[in-house]
Amino acid sequence: MQGPKAYIEQNKDRFLNELMDLLKIPSISADSAFSHDVLHMAETVESALKEAGCTQTEICETEGYPIVYGERTIDPSLPTVLVYGHYDVQPPDPLNLWTSPPFEPVIKKTPLHPGGAIYARGACDDKGQMYMHVKALEYMVKNNKLPCNVKFMIEGEEEVGSNSLVTFVKEHKEKLANDIILISDTGMIARDVPSITTGLRGLSYVEVEVTGPNRDLHSGLYGGAVANPINILAKMIASLHDGNNRITIPGFYDKVQELSKEEREAMAKAPFDLKAYQDEIGIESVYGEKGYTTNERNSVRPTLDVNGIWGGYTGEGAKTVIPSKAHAKISMRLVPHQDWHEITELFSSHFRSIAPKGVTVKVTPHHGGQGYVTPIDFAGYKAAEKAYEKTFGKIPIPQRSGGSIPIVALFEQELKSKTILMGFGLDSDAIHSPNEHFGVENYLKGIETIPYFYQYFTEMSK
Amino acid sequence: MQGPKAYIEQNKDRFLNELMDLLKIPSISADSAFSHDVLHMAETVESALKEAGCTQTEICETEGYPIVYGERTIDPSLPTVLVYGHYDVQPPDPLNLWTSPPFEPVIKKTPLHPGGAIYARGACDDKGQMYMHVKALEYMVKNNKLPCNVKFMIEGEEEVGSNSLVTFVKEHKEKLANDIILISDTGMIARDVPSITTGLRGLSYVEVEVTGPNRDLHSGLYGGAVANPINILAKMIASLHDGNNRITIPGFYDKVQELSKEEREAMAKAPFDLKAYQDEIGIESVYGEKGYTTNERNSVRPTLDVNGIWGGYTGEGAKTVIPSKAHAKISMRLVPHQDWHEITELFSSHFRSIAPKGVTVKVTPHHGGQGYVTPIDFAGYKAAEKAYEKTFGKIPIPQRSGGSIPIVALFEQELKSKTILMGFGLDSDAIHSPNEHFGVENYLKGIETIPYFYQYFTEMSK
């Protein structure tokens, strides 16, 4: 019997090539033009689960994209681990900023990834991290090291709000029954600084439309006399933050859980180099809510960001027009205990209320999810901590992430089980950006660490 | 010998068909993809001038699109009319709002145009109005009614700033020598209310770019800690107007010529129905600078309008991204005696100065031009007034327009001659908008009125 390290060494090239093949499929859930690829991706994931050792697999149809289910039950009296991941990816644009095509994966060496990193949309978020679990299962099954039961639930709508998953989870509580949920869709502090994400932000994503005149107007003939939807939209967006960069929506902060002095001190201890942070993304200065540090701003404080804006003439050259409409996509990151339905409602009514006469405003809620905080004093967390210690030789640091995995809160509510967020990506992996990548070492380290989690969790659950 | 009315009646169909053919050429100067069509349009205009009776024509090459020149000199001792117009058109987008394809002209009846209107990009601005002069020349030549000399200067870059024309005019003062300049690129108050435009606004058109991080960022991992270029751009744009909708750029109003009490009273007398104005463009309320009427706001007051804005994810669905860049196209309409070079400089330095730390700002001046006011007490205006009275049975109302024809000020400066703006379009003709059109009656009325201007101007110049 060999340990995971040796098995990974022997199969390294195959593990990489299999992931590269998955990354060639443009499974962009946000753009219906790619629906065929998203469906093809689902089938590919199902066969991967079969080959890895799932004795039961299924492509579960939903109103949206299907959920791929896999299971291997060795003894009902043993604990069950439920692995969640997603096979859909973010749109790759702006395409011109990619140094290699987003769906033609290549391995390149970088200062942060001397062992090389796989460049492709979805390399880290989440195909690479999801596939670590598939390969970890393969190792455990092939070597008789699977100590408990395992279930997989891999969805195809995470990047667009997981709408179908919500229904699926509510309707299949029996099928999904488990003792712990394992997700790798977050990051770690640094290649040699393992960490476990203990908190996630919630999300409310809306689209707004400001309509002025019933048609585009000549800015010379009408300029100055008619409300220009773009100027108005800019005014309305600007008014959503005050001089201290606090969000001005009435009631927005009412339920925000403020950190204790101790918690803030603990956070301040996490290794963080502001200069390096600024240099890595090429900014001269950070920017945010007065009275909070950068690490607090991007993890335990709520935000409001415009993710996209468009209106009027955006082509080459000049057009002197007052457009009929202007649009923006706006997302708010929420913290415990803000409720995303409530925040979406607060935003909508406030945004409508600040529209001046002369324009009409439409707010379309897109999707959202609740934030989440994991305890660090139960078997699931302890097992993960020990697994990292085994493979990294260091105790992982618990950290709050600014990202959102909306369904984590749903899992706890519907399935009554906790989630462990074992992330192996780095902030610098450029997920959601051009040139997304995932370190080869991180990928293999994940495959190596996961089986130990199964082992320790089963032992600790006895 | 017959008058213009009868000649037009006999040739009506041909006059319409010839214009329709010109409208089929997509001569969009702002988009280099159409450069071939713009050049083809220039050749078409030259042959039209030849056929109409110009004894000398020429396609004058420039650094940009060529200027079509035509001339018919009958006696150097007689006055010379210089006709200016442009053969380029605005981009037609948004295409989906056109009820018929922009470059497939069709005639449709409308409440305001019971005699039918030609629907096509450029129908009114400026192919239709420019071609009225060509057909008026044809009438005068064919019927020995040309009382003076005539020159045509038809350019192809009016919609993108007339850059080449500026050089051309400065270098060909002799060739372009004239006693009066005639332009039909403006509108009249209503189908049965003729008016002559006595004032134009100047223009300064700039493009701005706000850059934050060196790549698009995940709004969860970085949101709240990094300046979002879209939010910042919105804030900067919003700050360009104060609570009274006055422009906040320091020095912007310093040289604005305020109207006298008498001038404002005269303007207030022009027929104007606010309800009809609002209904026609589908707004519940007008919007603009405090203390001024709608007619003042859109003609004698300067403005600042965003003509286009874009940044981040604007596709289908949702993408949680903090973009690296956000852009806007901004134009300012200027009034006498604001200098567009100075205003462009004031804007640029102010806009750069209000950028917060964490972003960099680039301002690219696009083009511009000075405003203009025509006197109403000289032969040119009197002749135009009499010509309208002859064909409409009413004395035309002098009115200031909010639009800009930057080169008018240039003509006066370089060629030392005044310009008469004989416009036959209506504000409702949707120039620069989807479904631009030009009334058949307006078109024919223009062809009928122009020859009388030549006759009266020649008489009054004796």
PDB file of N, CA and C in Angstrom, chain A residues 419-446:
ATOM      1  N   THR A 419     -20.076  22.977   6.423  1.00  0.00           N
ATOM      2  CA  THR A 419     -19.243  22.919   5.232  1.00  0.00           C
ATOM      3  C   THR A 419     -17.800  23.262   5.579  1.00  0.00           C
ATOM      4  N   ILE A 420     -16.865  22.505   5.016  1.00  0.00           N
ATOM      5  CA  ILE A 420     -15.442  22.825   5.148  1.00  0.00           C
ATOM      6  C   ILE A 420     -14.955  23.344   3.810  1.00  0.00           C
ATOM      7  N   LEU A 421     -14.383  24.558   3.823  1.00  0.00           N
ATOM      8  CA  LEU A 421     -13.904  25.177   2.584  1.00  0.00           C
ATOM      9  C   LEU A 421     -12.393  24.999   2.478  1.00  0.00           C
ATOM     10  N   MET A 422     -12.006  23.909   1.785  1.00  0.00           N
ATOM     11  CA  MET A 422     -10.585  23.588   1.613  1.00  0.00           C
ATOM     12  C   MET A 422     -10.123  24.162   0.289  1.00  0.00           C
ATOM     13  N   GLY A 423      -9.664  25.414   0.314  1.00  0.00           N
ATOM     14  CA  GLY A 423      -9.270  26.036  -0.950  1.00  0.00           C
ATOM     15  C   GLY A 423      -7.781  25.913  -1.189  1.00  0.00           C
ATOM     16  N   PHE A 424      -7.391  25.680  -2.443  1.00  0.00           N
ATOM     17  CA  PHE A 424      -5.967  25.553  -2.781  1.00  0.00           C
ATOM     18  C   PHE A 424      -5.506  26.588  -3.801  1.00  0.00           C
ATOM     19  N   GLY A 425      -6.407  27.513  -4.182  1.00  0.00           N
ATOM     20  CA  GLY A 425      -6.017  28.555  -5.141  1.00  0.00           C
ATOM     21  C   GLY A 425      -5.344  29.725  -4.438  1.00  0.00           C
ATOM     22  N   LEU A 426      -4.779  30.639  -5.247  1.00  0.00           N
ATOM     23  CA  LEU A 426      -4.175  31.858  -4.690  1.00  0.00           C
ATOM     24  C   LEU A 426      -4.954  33.070  -5.202  1.00  0.00           C
ATOM     25  N   ASP A 427      -4.978  34.157  -4.413  1.00  0.00           N
ATOM     26  CA  ASP A 427      -5.664  35.372  -4.869  1.00  0.00           C
ATOM     27  C   ASP A 427      -5.134  35.813  -6.229  1.00  0.00           C
ATOM     28  N   SER A 428      -3.840  35.534  -6.458  1.00  0.00           N
ATOM     29  CA  SER A 428      -3.205  35.992  -7.700  1.00  0.00           C
ATOM     30  C   SER A 428      -3.526  35.088  -8.889  1.00  0.00           C
ATOM     31  N   ASP A 429      -4.376  34.079  -8.687  1.00  0.00           N
ATOM     32  CA  ASP A 429      -4.695  33.169  -9.798  1.00  0.00           C
ATOM     33  C   ASP A 429      -5.626  33.798 -10.830  1.00  0.00           C
ATOM     34  N   ALA A 430      -6.059  35.039 -10.554  1.00  0.00           N
ATOM     35  CA  ALA A 430      -6.855  35.800 -11.536  1.00  0.00           C
ATOM     36  C   ALA A 430      -8.154  35.104 -11.924  1.00  0.00           C
ATOM     37  N   ILE A 431      -8.833  34.527 -10.933  1.00  0.00           N
ATOM     38  CA  ILE A 431     -10.142  33.963 -11.272  1.00  0.00           C
ATOM     39  C   ILE A 431     -11.068  35.117 -11.627  1.00  0.00           C
ATOM     40  N   HIS A 432     -11.980  34.882 -12.562  1.00  0.00           N
ATOM     41  CA  HIS A 432     -12.917  35.896 -13.089  1.00  0.00           C
ATOM     42  C   HIS A 432     -12.188  36.939 -13.941  1.00  0.00           C
ATOM     43  N   SER A 433     -10.889  36.805 -14.135  1.00  0.00           N
ATOM     44  CA  SER A 433     -10.112  37.782 -14.897  1.00  0.00           C
ATOM     45  C   SER A 433      -9.477  37.111 -16.110  1.00  0.00           C
ATOM     46  N   PRO A 434      -8.911  37.932 -17.025  1.00  0.00           N
ATOM     47  CA  PRO A 434      -8.105  37.334 -18.091  1.00  0.00           C
ATOM     48  C   PRO A 434      -6.906  36.604 -17.472  1.00  0.00           C
ATOM     49  N   ASN A 435      -6.445  35.560 -18.152  1.00  0.00           N
ATOM     50  CA  ASN A 435      -5.263  34.795 -17.708  1.00  0.00           C
ATOM     51  C   ASN A 435      -5.452  34.095 -16.356  1.00  0.00           C
ATOM     52  N   GLU A 436      -6.681  33.617 -16.107  1.00  0.00           N
ATOM     53  CA  GLU A 436      -6.898  32.785 -14.924  1.00  0.00           C
ATOM     54  C   GLU A 436      -5.944  31.596 -14.994  1.00  0.00           C
ATOM     55  N   HIS A 437      -5.375  31.200 -13.845  1.00  0.00           N
ATOM     56  CA  HIS A 437      -4.487  30.034 -13.828  1.00  0.00           C
ATOM     57  C   HIS A 437      -4.554  29.339 -12.486  1.00  0.00           C
ATOM     58  N   PHE A 438      -3.966  28.151 -12.398  1.00  0.00           N
ATOM     59  CA  PHE A 438      -3.980  27.348 -11.178  1.00  0.00           C
ATOM     60  C   PHE A 438      -2.648  26.616 -11.107  1.00  0.00           C
ATOM     61  N   GLY A 439      -1.938  26.788  -9.991  1.00  0.00           N
ATOM     62  CA  GLY A 439      -0.620  26.201  -9.861  1.00  0.00           C
ATOM     63  C   GLY A 439      -0.659  24.678  -9.938  1.00  0.00           C
ATOM     64  N   VAL A 440       0.257  24.110 -10.706  1.00  0.00           N
ATOM     65  CA  VAL A 440       0.348  22.642 -10.802  1.00  0.00           C
ATOM     66  C   VAL A 440       0.579  22.068  -9.410  1.00  0.00           C
ATOM     67  N   GLU A 441       1.459  22.718  -8.655  1.00  0.00           N
ATOM     68  CA  GLU A 441       1.756  22.243  -7.304  1.00  0.00           C
ATOM     69  C   GLU A 441       0.510  22.316  -6.417  1.00  0.00           C
ATOM     70  N   ASN A 442      -0.265  23.432  -6.556  1.00  0.00           N
ATOM     71  CA  ASN A 442      -1.484  23.557  -5.750  1.00  0.00           C
ATOM     72  C   ASN A 442      -2.465  22.434  -6.073  1.00  0.00           C
ATOM     73  N   TYR A 443      -2.581  22.156  -7.369  1.00  0.00           N
ATOM     74  CA  TYR A 443      -3.506  21.115  -7.835  1.00  0.00           C
ATOM     75  C   TYR A 443      -3.125  19.764  -7.240  1.00  0.00           C
ATOM     76  N   LEU A 444      -1.850  19.414  -7.340  1.00  0.00           N
ATOM     77  CA  LEU A 444      -1.395  18.103  -6.850  1.00  0.00           C
ATOM     78  C   LEU A 444      -1.446  18.058  -5.320  1.00  0.00           C
ATOM     79  N   LYS A 445      -1.133  19.199  -4.688  1.00  0.00           N
ATOM     80  CA  LYS A 445      -1.173  19.270  -3.217  1.00  0.00           C
ATOM     81  C   LYS A 445      -2.601  19.026  -2.725  1.00  0.00           C
ATOM     82  N   GLY A 446      -3.547  19.531  -3.493  1.00  0.00           N
ATOM     83  CA  GLY A 446      -4.944  19.328  -3.110  1.00  0.00           C
ATOM     84  C   GLY A 446      -5.310  17.854  -3.172  1.00  0.00           C
TER      85      GLY A 446
END
